[in-house]
XYZ file of N, CA and C in Angstrom:
786
model
N 11.434 4.288 17.410
C 11.649 5.455 18.240
C 10.301 6.067 18.607
N 10.138 6.469 19.895
C 8.888 7.143 20.281
C 8.831 8.551 19.700
N 7.630 8.993 19.389
C 7.406 10.352 18.914
C 7.215 11.252 20.135
N 8.170 12.115 20.383
C 8.119 12.971 21.567
C 7.018 14.015 21.472
N 6.489 14.228 20.261
C 5.448 15.233 20.073
C 4.036 14.651 20.101
N 3.932 13.323 20.174
C 2.608 12.708 20.189
C 2.638 11.498 21.110
N 1.904 11.570 22.187
C 1.868 10.470 23.147
C 1.280 9.228 22.478
N 1.997 8.119 22.582
C 1.556 6.871 21.971
C 2.069 6.664 20.573
N 2.747 7.681 20.010
C 3.238 7.582 18.651
C 4.623 6.958 18.586
N 4.825 6.098 17.582
C 6.117 5.425 17.377
C 6.460 5.432 15.897
N 7.728 5.682 15.610
C 8.224 5.689 14.232
C 9.200 4.541 14.037
N 8.966 3.753 12.971
C 9.885 2.690 12.584
C 10.691 3.156 11.385
N 12.008 3.148 11.504
C 12.902 3.544 10.426
C 13.848 2.395 10.120
N 13.996 2.082 8.834
C 14.919 1.031 8.388
C 15.859 1.628 7.352
N 17.153 1.466 7.572
C 18.148 1.978 6.623
C 17.919 3.460 6.312
N 17.641 4.222 7.376
C 17.434 5.674 7.266
C 16.189 6.046 6.485
N 15.292 5.092 6.244
C 14.046 5.369 5.529
C 12.860 5.122 6.452
N 11.999 6.130 6.699
C 10.806 5.897 7.524
C 9.912 4.845 6.879
N 9.565 3.809 7.649
C 8.775 2.703 7.105
C 7.361 2.657 7.665
N 7.201 2.948 8.938
C 5.880 2.845 9.556
C 5.767 3.855 10.686
N 4.539 4.292 10.910
C 4.225 5.108 12.080
C 2.990 4.499 12.718
N 3.067 4.250 14.028
C 1.965 3.642 14.765
C 1.648 4.504 15.976
N 0.372 4.751 16.183
C -0.092 5.411 17.401
C -0.837 4.373 18.224
N -0.209 3.890 19.278
C -0.811 2.837 20.084
C -2.074 3.305 20.796
N -2.151 4.594 21.104
C -3.328 5.113 21.801
C -4.474 5.418 20.845
N -4.168 5.588 19.563
C -5.190 5.867 18.556
C -4.772 5.244 17.224
N -5.079 3.956 17.013
C -4.666 3.281 15.775
C -5.312 3.851 14.514
N -6.331 4.709 14.654
C -6.940 5.309 13.469
C -6.135 6.513 12.975
N -5.126 6.926 13.744
C -4.272 8.027 13.294
C -3.259 7.484 12.291
N -3.348 7.952 11.056
C -2.439 7.519 9.992
C -1.545 8.697 9.635
N -0.305 8.646 10.075
C 0.616 9.776 9.955
C 1.109 9.974 8.527
N 1.492 8.889 7.861
C 2.073 9.003 6.529
C 0.961 9.175 5.489
N 1.242 9.984 4.486
C 0.235 10.296 3.476
C -0.228 9.041 2.729
N 0.726 8.200 2.301
C 0.329 7.025 1.515
C -0.495 6.060 2.357
N -0.226 6.016 3.660
C -1.009 5.140 4.536
C -2.440 5.656 4.675
N -2.601 6.970 4.748
C -3.953 7.528 4.793
C -4.723 7.167 3.526
N -4.035 7.171 2.392
C -4.716 6.835 1.135
C -5.157 5.369 1.116
N -4.332 4.498 1.664
C -4.743 3.099 1.806
C -5.932 2.986 2.758
N -5.905 3.771 3.811
C -7.032 3.780 4.740
C -8.314 4.240 4.065
N -8.219 5.263 3.214
C -9.391 5.730 2.481
C -9.936 4.626 1.584
N -9.050 3.900 0.913
C -9.500 2.804 0.063
C -10.253 1.773 0.889
N -9.692 1.386 2.013
C -10.362 0.413 2.878
C -11.716 0.942 3.359
N -11.795 2.243 3.604
C -13.039 2.833 4.094
C -14.176 2.718 3.088
N -13.850 2.778 1.788
C -14.914 2.776 0.768
C -15.181 1.400 0.175
N -14.423 0.391 0.596
C -14.595 -0.948 0.021
C -15.878 -1.628 0.475
N -16.329 -1.305 1.672
C -17.504 -1.958 2.238
C -18.204 -0.978 3.166
N -19.459 -1.232 3.507
C -20.155 -0.345 4.436
C -19.376 -0.155 5.736
N -19.542 1.000 6.349
C -18.801 1.361 7.550
C -18.939 0.295 8.637
N -17.804 -0.112 9.191
C -17.775 -1.062 10.294
C -17.841 -2.518 9.889
N -18.122 -2.800 8.624
C -18.227 -4.193 8.172
C -16.837 -4.827 8.101
N -16.648 -6.025 8.661
C -15.312 -6.654 8.631
C -14.839 -6.927 7.215
N -13.521 -6.866 7.042
C -12.885 -7.205 5.773
C -11.843 -8.292 6.009
N -11.661 -9.132 5.031
C -10.540 -10.066 5.035
C -9.419 -9.416 4.245
N -8.334 -9.071 4.924
C -7.274 -8.279 4.306
C -5.938 -8.987 4.392
N -5.253 -9.034 3.246
C -3.916 -9.603 3.152
C -2.928 -8.469 2.926
N -1.945 -8.361 3.802
C -0.957 -7.298 3.736
C 0.398 -7.907 3.373
N 0.874 -7.623 2.189
C 2.189 -8.100 1.759
C 3.200 -7.010 2.104
N 3.989 -7.269 3.126
C 4.811 -6.252 3.751
C 4.130 -5.849 5.045
N 4.807 -6.087 6.159
C 4.150 -5.845 7.441
C 4.576 -4.564 8.122
N 5.892 -4.318 8.170
C 6.374 -3.154 8.914
C 5.893 -3.219 10.344
N 5.371 -2.116 10.826
C 4.849 -2.066 12.196
C 3.341 -2.293 12.238
N 2.759 -2.764 11.136
C 1.349 -3.162 11.065
C 0.398 -1.979 11.239
N 0.732 -0.857 10.629
C -0.112 0.331 10.760
C -1.508 0.105 10.201
N -1.608 -0.326 8.943
C -2.922 -0.514 8.330
C -3.706 -1.662 8.969
N -3.071 -2.801 9.298
C -3.835 -3.829 10.008
C -4.429 -3.332 11.325
N -3.699 -2.532 12.070
C -4.236 -1.985 13.326
C -5.408 -1.048 13.048
N -5.296 -0.275 11.974
C -6.378 0.637 11.587
C -7.648 -0.152 11.285
N -7.511 -1.207 10.479
C -8.680 -2.009 10.121
C -9.255 -2.742 11.326
N -8.399 -3.207 12.210
C -8.879 -3.895 13.409
C -9.726 -2.969 14.277
N -9.426 -1.670 14.220
C -10.163 -0.689 15.016
C -11.417 -0.206 14.294
N -11.307 0.082 13.004
C -12.445 0.630 12.260
C -13.401 -0.445 11.774
N -12.902 -1.670 11.645
C -13.728 -2.784 11.176
C -13.485 -4.001 12.075
N -13.986 -3.949 13.305
C -13.755 -5.067 14.245
C -14.221 -6.399 13.651
N -13.454 -7.442 13.939
C -13.777 -8.760 13.419
C -13.138 -9.073 12.091
N -12.374 -8.131 11.551
C -11.691 -8.380 10.279
C -10.653 -9.482 10.440
N -10.551 -10.344 9.424
C -9.514 -11.377 9.386
C -8.338 -10.820 8.597
N -7.160 -10.785 9.227
C -6.029 -10.151 8.574
C -4.766 -10.995 8.697
N -4.020 -11.014 7.601
C -2.730 -11.691 7.565
C -1.706 -10.732 6.978
N -0.602 -10.545 7.687
C 0.512 -9.733 7.197
C 1.704 -10.647 6.952
N 2.324 -10.507 5.789
C 3.493 -11.306 5.436
C 4.702 -10.374 5.405
N 5.670 -10.660 6.242
C 6.861 -9.812 6.373
C 8.109 -10.684 6.249
N 9.032 -10.273 5.386
C 10.229 -11.072 5.141
C 11.267 -10.965 6.246
N 11.225 -9.892 7.009
C 12.254 -9.604 8.012
C 11.836 -10.167 9.374
N 12.312 -11.385 9.670
C 11.949 -12.026 10.932
C 12.355 -11.236 12.163
N 13.601 -10.740 12.253
C 13.989 -9.933 13.415
C 13.135 -8.678 13.576
N 12.688 -8.097 12.462
C 11.810 -6.932 12.560
C 10.483 -7.318 13.199
N 9.927 -8.452 12.790
C 8.671 -8.921 13.389
C 8.834 -9.096 14.889
N 9.963 -9.667 15.305
C 10.213 -9.866 16.733
C 10.318 -8.526 17.463
N 10.988 -7.557 16.848
C 11.133 -6.240 17.464
C 9.777 -5.552 17.617
N 8.966 -5.583 16.561
C 7.653 -4.949 16.625
C 6.769 -5.639 17.662
N 6.839 -6.967 17.721
C 6.046 -7.700 18.713
C 6.438 -7.310 20.137
N 7.713 -7.012 20.340
C 8.190 -6.649 21.676
C 7.815 -5.216 22.049
N 7.998 -4.289 21.113
C 7.813 -2.870 21.431
C 6.384 -2.398 21.161
N 5.773 -2.924 20.095
C 4.436 -2.482 19.675
C 3.530 -3.696 19.489
N 3.218 -4.420 20.553
C 2.467 -5.685 20.413
C 1.076 -5.457 19.818
N 0.595 -6.483 19.093
C -0.702 -6.389 18.424
C -1.635 -7.519 18.847
N -1.330 -8.248 19.893
C -2.137 -9.394 20.302
C -3.577 -8.969 20.586
N -4.500 -9.894 20.290
C -5.903 -9.654 20.568
C -6.616 -8.817 19.526
N -5.971 -8.531 18.392
C -6.594 -7.681 17.374
C -6.992 -8.457 16.114
N -6.842 -9.779 16.140
C -7.220 -10.568 14.972
C -6.243 -10.458 13.829
N -4.989 -10.117 14.134
C -3.957 -9.951 13.114
C -2.960 -11.098 13.225
N -2.787 -11.833 12.148
C -1.780 -12.900 12.088
C -0.596 -12.398 11.269
N 0.606 -12.750 11.705
C 1.808 -12.332 10.989
C 2.599 -13.578 10.604
N 2.971 -13.653 9.343
C 3.788 -14.751 8.842
C 5.111 -14.190 8.338
N 6.190 -14.898 8.613
C 7.518 -14.484 8.150
C 7.831 -15.242 6.865
N 8.143 -14.508 5.812
C 8.472 -15.155 4.554
C 8.405 -14.178 3.397
N 8.730 -14.674 2.208
C 8.670 -13.858 1.003
C 7.214 -13.643 0.601
N 6.874 -12.414 0.272
C 5.482 -12.071 -0.023
C 4.930 -12.877 -1.192
N 5.679 -12.973 -2.270
C 5.171 -13.672 -3.452
C 5.059 -15.165 -3.203
N 6.040 -15.758 -2.559
C 5.968 -17.185 -2.272
C 4.771 -17.504 -1.384
N 4.521 -16.669 -0.397
C 3.387 -16.907 0.506
C 2.073 -16.714 -0.247
N 2.008 -15.686 -1.085
C 0.800 -15.419 -1.861
C 0.437 -16.614 -2.729
N 1.435 -17.241 -3.329
C 1.187 -18.368 -4.229
C 0.618 -19.577 -3.501
N 0.775 -19.628 -2.191
C 0.315 -20.782 -1.417
C -1.083 -20.590 -0.834
N -1.652 -19.392 -0.956
C -2.942 -19.100 -0.342
C -4.091 -19.602 -1.206
N -5.199 -19.901 -0.567
C -6.384 -20.349 -1.295
C -6.910 -19.225 -2.168
N -7.297 -19.538 -3.395
C -7.821 -18.489 -4.281
C -9.166 -17.954 -3.790
N -9.436 -16.705 -4.143
C -10.725 -16.098 -3.843
C -11.042 -15.980 -2.368
N -10.045 -15.675 -1.544
C -10.277 -15.691 -0.095
C -10.066 -14.342 0.594
N -9.819 -13.255 -0.189
C -9.533 -11.961 0.433
C -10.343 -10.852 -0.233
N -10.714 -9.865 0.583
C -11.412 -8.679 0.074
C -10.430 -7.593 -0.346
N -9.259 -7.593 0.262
C -8.264 -6.554 -0.001
C -6.878 -7.181 0.057
N -6.086 -6.927 -0.970
C -4.678 -7.340 -0.989
C -3.843 -6.077 -1.157
N -2.986 -5.798 -0.177
C -2.130 -4.616 -0.206
C -0.683 -5.060 -0.382
N -0.039 -4.567 -1.421
C 1.379 -4.823 -1.643
C 2.159 -3.571 -1.256
N 2.854 -3.652 -0.146
C 3.611 -2.503 0.382
C 4.960 -3.026 0.858
N 5.720 -3.559 -0.090
C 6.975 -4.232 0.222
C 8.141 -3.397 -0.291
N 9.047 -3.094 0.606
C 10.256 -2.365 0.224
C 11.477 -3.057 0.808
N 12.505 -3.168 0.001
C 13.830 -3.549 0.490
C 14.627 -2.260 0.574
N 14.774 -1.748 1.787
C 15.293 -0.404 1.950
C 14.244 0.564 1.452
N 14.526 1.264 0.368
C 13.574 2.229 -0.182
C 13.113 1.850 -1.582
N 13.274 0.560 -1.973
C 12.921 0.132 -3.329
C 12.006 -1.101 -3.294
N 11.059 -1.153 -4.216
C 10.203 -2.322 -4.360
C 10.973 -3.424 -5.076
N 11.017 -4.641 -4.516
C 11.758 -5.730 -5.165
C 11.197 -6.057 -6.546
N 12.077 -6.449 -7.448
C 11.692 -6.688 -8.835
C 10.607 -7.754 -8.970
N 10.683 -8.825 -8.184
C 9.746 -9.932 -8.384
C 8.328 -9.596 -7.924
N 8.148 -8.391 -7.362
C 6.815 -7.943 -6.967
C 6.303 -6.838 -7.886
N 6.888 -6.729 -9.073
C 6.484 -5.674 -10.016
C 5.975 -6.234 -11.339
N 5.849 -7.538 -11.449
C 5.536 -8.145 -12.749
C 4.051 -8.502 -12.880
N 3.627 -8.721 -14.123
C 2.250 -9.105 -14.374
C 1.958 -10.478 -13.771
N 2.957 -11.343 -13.719
C 2.756 -12.655 -13.090
C 2.429 -12.499 -11.601
N 3.103 -11.574 -10.941
C 2.813 -11.324 -9.524
C 1.412 -10.740 -9.353
N 1.057 -9.780 -10.180
C -0.265 -9.156 -10.061
C -1.366 -10.181 -10.323
N -1.126 -11.124 -11.218
C -2.115 -12.182 -11.457
C -2.306 -13.048 -10.222
N -1.217 -13.310 -9.506
C -1.343 -14.057 -8.249
C -2.217 -13.297 -7.258
N -1.997 -11.992 -7.162
C -2.798 -11.174 -6.248
C -4.263 -11.175 -6.670
N -4.508 -11.069 -7.977
C -5.885 -11.084 -8.471
C -6.571 -12.405 -8.139
N -5.823 -13.492 -8.256
C -6.396 -14.794 -7.952
C -6.758 -14.967 -6.500
N -6.096 -14.225 -5.617
C -6.381 -14.330 -4.191
C -7.619 -13.560 -3.775
N -8.106 -12.667 -4.652
C -9.229 -11.796 -4.308
C -10.584 -12.430 -4.593
N -11.555 -12.077 -3.769
C -12.938 -12.396 -4.064
C -13.463 -11.440 -5.142
N -14.550 -11.802 -5.823
C -15.167 -10.853 -6.758
C -15.489 -9.535 -6.046
N -15.093 -8.433 -6.671
C -15.314 -7.128 -6.071
C -14.225 -6.678 -5.126
N -13.251 -7.546 -4.883
C -12.135 -7.165 -4.010
C -11.185 -6.224 -4.721
N -10.260 -5.646 -3.958
C -9.340 -4.648 -4.511
C -7.900 -5.017 -4.206
N -7.065 -4.756 -5.192
C -5.608 -4.875 -5.056
C -5.039 -3.465 -5.018
N -4.123 -3.217 -4.092
C -3.498 -1.902 -3.976
C -2.004 -2.074 -3.785
N -1.225 -1.379 -4.606
C 0.231 -1.453 -4.528
C 0.791 -0.066 -4.236
N 1.585 0.036 -3.180
C 2.278 1.275 -2.865
C 3.645 1.253 -3.539
N 3.881 2.226 -4.409
C 5.126 2.306 -5.172
C 5.716 3.704 -5.009
N 6.918 3.893 -5.513
C 7.531 5.218 -5.478
C 8.270 5.467 -6.780
N 8.172 6.702 -7.259
C 8.814 7.049 -8.521
C 8.940 8.562 -8.613
N 9.736 9.006 -9.576
C 9.892 10.417 -9.874
C 9.991 10.609 -11.376
N 10.165 11.859 -11.800
C 10.250 12.155 -13.230
C 11.297 11.267 -13.903
N 10.954 10.715 -15.064
C 9.782 10.961 -15.921
C 8.625 9.991 -15.676
N 8.569 9.371 -14.518
C 7.511 8.428 -14.131
C 7.456 7.193 -15.032
N 8.600 6.764 -15.523
C 8.637 5.580 -16.379
C 8.260 4.321 -15.615
N 8.737 4.206 -14.376
C 8.406 3.027 -13.578
C 6.912 3.009 -13.270
N 6.361 4.156 -12.871
C 4.931 4.227 -12.555
C 4.087 3.894 -13.778
N 4.470 4.386 -14.952
C 3.718 4.098 -16.170
C 3.718 2.607 -16.485
N 4.889 1.976 -16.336
C 4.984 0.541 -16.601
C 4.179 -0.264 -15.584
N 4.175 0.186 -14.328
C 3.390 -0.513 -13.322
C 1.897 -0.336 -13.542
N 1.490 0.849 -13.978
C 0.085 1.060 -14.300
C -0.330 0.165 -15.469
N 0.528 0.055 -16.469
C 0.242 -0.845 -17.590
C 0.124 -2.288 -17.115
N 0.960 -2.655 -16.148
C 0.958 -4.022 -15.612
C -0.337 -4.316 -14.873
N -0.774 -3.401 -14.022
C -2.018 -3.609 -13.271
C -3.217 -3.589 -14.216
N -3.204 -2.700 -15.223
C -4.311 -2.631 -16.191
C -4.413 -3.906 -17.014
N -3.302 -4.608 -17.200
C -3.329 -5.852 -17.965
C -4.057 -6.971 -17.218
N -4.205 -6.819 -15.906
C -4.829 -7.856 -15.083
C -6.230 -7.446 -14.627
N -6.390 -6.179 -14.243
C -7.664 -5.706 -13.683
C -8.368 -4.779 -14.669
N -9.630 -5.053 -14.976
C -10.355 -4.177 -15.913
C -10.639 -2.793 -15.351
N -10.615 -2.658 -14.035
C -10.868 -1.360 -13.408
C -9.629 -0.974 -12.597
N -8.937 0.059 -13.053
C -7.658 0.451 -12.462
C -7.615 1.964 -12.295
N -7.026 2.423 -11.206
C -6.783 3.851 -11.030
C -5.457 4.043 -10.308
N -4.957 5.254 -10.373
C -3.692 5.618 -9.734
C -3.935 6.831 -8.859
N -3.286 6.857 -7.692
C -3.461 7.957 -6.741
C -2.091 8.510 -6.379
N -1.941 9.818 -6.461
C -0.683 10.463 -6.074
C -0.922 11.955 -5.913
N 0.013 12.609 -5.240
C -0.024 14.065 -5.149
C 0.201 14.675 -6.527
N -0.438 15.803 -6.818
C -0.222 16.456 -8.118
C 1.246 16.737 -8.415
N 2.026 17.097 -7.402
C 3.442 17.396 -7.641
C 4.211 16.168 -8.091
N 3.824 14.987 -7.606
C 4.456 13.749 -8.044
C 4.025 13.420 -9.469
N 2.731 13.587 -9.754
C 2.229 13.299 -11.094
C 2.858 14.216 -12.141
N 3.187 15.429 -11.739
C 3.808 16.371 -12.680
C 5.315 16.176 -12.769
N 5.857 15.247 -11.995
C 7.285 14.992 -12.039
C 8.123 16.013 -11.304
N 7.494 16.786 -10.432
C 8.232 17.825 -9.713
C 8.964 17.278 -8.493
N 8.536 16.131 -7.999
C 9.243 15.524 -6.879
C 9.047 14.022 -6.893
N 9.952 13.323 -6.243
C 9.881 11.869 -6.067
C 8.913 11.589 -4.924
N 8.048 10.587 -5.087
C 7.103 10.301 -4.013
C 6.320 9.036 -4.238
N 5.403 8.779 -3.331
C 4.594 7.564 -3.366
C 3.449 7.688 -4.354
N 3.154 6.563 -5.001
C 1.987 6.432 -5.872
C 1.260 5.157 -5.476
N -0.046 5.222 -5.476
C -0.860 4.063 -5.126
C -1.598 3.599 -6.371
N -1.374 2.343 -6.764
C -2.072 1.737 -7.886
C -3.138 0.800 -7.339
N -4.368 0.944 -7.840
C -5.501 0.178 -7.331
C -6.174 -0.534 -8.497
N -6.480 -1.816 -8.320
C -7.156 -2.579 -9.356
C -8.259 -3.444 -8.791
N -9.288 -3.688 -9.605
C -10.393 -4.549 -9.195
C -11.051 -5.145 -10.437
N -11.758 -6.252 -10.246
C -12.499 -6.851 -11.353
C -13.861 -6.196 -11.525
N -14.252 -5.331 -10.589
C -15.522 -4.630 -10.653
C -15.279 -3.136 -10.452
N -16.225 -2.284 -10.880
C -16.023 -0.843 -10.746
C -15.717 -0.433 -9.313
N -14.731 0.430 -9.178
C -14.341 0.955 -7.878
C -15.188 2.171 -7.535
N -15.311 2.456 -6.257
C -16.059 3.645 -5.816
C -15.126 4.861 -5.904
N -14.801 5.220 -7.135
C -13.786 6.257 -7.338
C -14.261 7.626 -6.868
N -15.547 7.928 -7.005
C -16.036 9.233 -6.561
C -15.886 9.397 -5.057
N -16.286 8.375 -4.301
C -16.168 8.437 -2.844
C -14.704 8.489 -2.438
N -13.863 7.722 -3.118
C -12.442 7.720 -2.796
C -11.819 9.072 -3.128
N -12.167 9.639 -4.282
C -11.602 10.928 -4.685
C -11.966 12.023 -3.694
N -13.175 11.997 -3.165
C -13.579 13.013 -2.183
C -12.728 12.934 -0.923
N -12.466 11.735 -0.476
C -11.638 11.563 0.722
C -10.194 12.017 0.450
N -9.695 11.690 -0.719
C -8.331 12.087 -1.069
C -8.198 13.602 -1.141
N -9.207 14.252 -1.679
C -9.168 15.703 -1.830
C -9.244 16.422 -0.491
N -9.810 15.768 0.515
C -9.974 16.399 1.823
C -8.759 16.228 2.728
N -7.742 15.504 2.275
C -6.543 15.291 3.087
C -5.754 16.591 3.261
N -4.944 16.672 4.329
C -4.075 17.846 4.491
C -3.160 18.069 3.290
N -2.680 16.970 2.691
C -1.916 17.033 1.452
C -2.744 16.294 0.398
N -3.621 16.996 -0.307
C -4.568 16.329 -1.212
C -3.860 15.529 -2.295
N -4.502 14.426 -2.668
C -4.009 13.588 -3.748
C -5.023 13.571 -4.873
N -4.551 13.260 -6.058
C -5.403 13.200 -7.239
C -5.599 11.751 -7.642
N -6.804 11.412 -8.027
C -7.116 10.077 -8.529
C -7.154 10.138 -10.050
N -6.380 9.276 -10.694
C -6.265 9.258 -12.157
C -6.846 7.954 -12.676
N -7.779 8.037 -13.623
C -8.390 6.845 -14.217
C -8.742 7.139 -15.667
N -9.284 6.141 -16.342
C -9.805 6.320 -17.681
C -8.804 6.924 -18.652
N -9.234 7.904 -19.461
C -8.336 8.504 -20.463
C -7.089 9.126 -19.854
N -7.230 9.730 -18.658
C -6.058 10.332 -18.014
C -5.020 9.278 -17.662
N -5.483 8.115 -17.210
C -4.544 7.042 -16.895
C -3.912 6.487 -18.166
N -4.693 6.384 -19.226
C -4.133 5.909 -20.493
C -3.055 6.857 -21.002
N -3.276 8.150 -20.818
C -2.247 9.112 -21.231
C -0.985 8.965 -20.392
N -1.154 8.711 -19.093
C 0.016 8.531 -18.234
C 0.794 7.280 -18.643
N 0.064 6.211 -18.958
C 0.721 4.958 -19.366
C 1.452 5.157 -20.690
N 0.829 5.880 -21.610
C 1.466 6.131 -22.904
C 1.810 4.843 -23.629
N 3.055 4.700 -23.999
C 3.501 3.521 -24.748
C 4.067 2.427 -23.843
N 3.983 2.606 -22.529
C 4.504 1.599 -21.598
C 3.737 0.295 -21.744
N 4.427 -0.808 -21.573
C 3.816 -2.132 -21.697
C 3.950 -2.891 -20.381
N 3.081 -3.888 -20.157
C 3.157 -4.660 -18.916
C 4.535 -5.286 -18.709
N 4.958 -5.316 -17.467
C 6.265 -5.858 -17.098
C 6.126 -7.351 -16.816
N 6.992 -8.168 -17.398
C 6.999 -9.605 -17.136
C 8.129 -9.951 -16.170
N 8.090 -11.170 -15.657
C 9.159 -11.622 -14.760
C 10.525 -11.507 -15.417
N 10.580 -11.773 -16.711
C 11.869 -11.792 -17.409
C 12.525 -10.420 -17.467
N 11.725 -9.367 -17.425
C 12.277 -8.016 -17.555
C 12.082 -7.152 -16.319
N 11.543 -7.718 -15.257
C 11.244 -6.937 -14.054
C 12.513 -6.382 -13.423
N 12.405 -5.162 -12.924
C 13.494 -4.488 -12.235
C 12.950 -3.847 -10.963
N 13.790 -3.639 -9.935
C 13.311 -2.932 -8.735
C 12.891 -1.509 -9.082
N 12.108 -0.909 -8.207
C 11.739 0.491 -8.399
C 12.991 1.362 -8.327
N 12.968 2.538 -8.923
C 14.171 3.381 -8.955
C 14.574 3.843 -7.562
N 15.857 3.998 -7.321
C 16.298 4.496 -6.012
C 15.881 5.945 -5.833
N 15.426 6.306 -4.647
C 15.002 7.692 -4.435
C 16.202 8.609 -4.288
N 16.048 9.887 -4.655
C 17.114 10.843 -4.376
C 17.274 11.031 -2.875
N 18.416 11.454 -2.450
C 18.692 11.633 -1.031
C 17.684 12.597 -0.425
N 17.111 12.174 0.706
C 16.160 13.025 1.405
C 14.744 12.963 0.896
N 14.476 12.107 -0.120
C 13.130 12.051 -0.701
C 12.106 11.564 0.289
N 12.503 10.654 1.189
C 11.554 10.072 2.124
C 11.782 10.569 3.537
N 11.902 11.866 3.696
C 11.878 12.432 5.033
C 10.479 12.230 5.577
N 10.324 12.342 6.883
C 9.022 12.046 7.513
C 7.961 12.958 6.959
N 6.842 12.338 6.499
C 5.773 13.122 5.889
C 4.843 13.645 6.958
């Protein structure tokens, strides 16, 4: 649907859940809060304007790939989207040709397992079936596949959603920490305090992340987010243990109205 309040703006909604927002006239405009946080991560991964090789698990309307194509010309990007008819619809209404973005239709984990190791600077997992993350994309085995696809110094980022008591988020943080020696979590303070259901971004790398630069960008957002690492992250994880394939479950269903347009 076109955004009547912003020329060039388009909203993609699936099963009554907003999935993507794209501004064709200004691809650097990131409407959704969690997308801006992913954009901030991409901004601090490499010097300004330097191309990145980015793998996007979950395509939607290709908001972040369009952002990177504009802010980092020459970036090599692959988006894997399971919904073939959705890819066709986006190609028809919001075409992306000429931007260096390749789109593959298929299961994110199956496609990830087939990619050459050590070939990406950024791997983003942003896969939802309706409003829930599929179980097979929440396990330590899956995160290890993502880690194997990264170059040294690359970053893995997973967009998840949870609410009080944040049991799913704690288990996912434990899962990412089991694979990456450097891990942080990003979310609004109200989500971290369990006051509302919302998005959380988990970030992992084999090398130290530029957390100070990222935290400054997060704090300057219209809806500021907090970056949690070190002892604070350990406290959030508590007694949670890494999730294996055998025990993996989808993310919790959101309460009605939790994902109104941000």
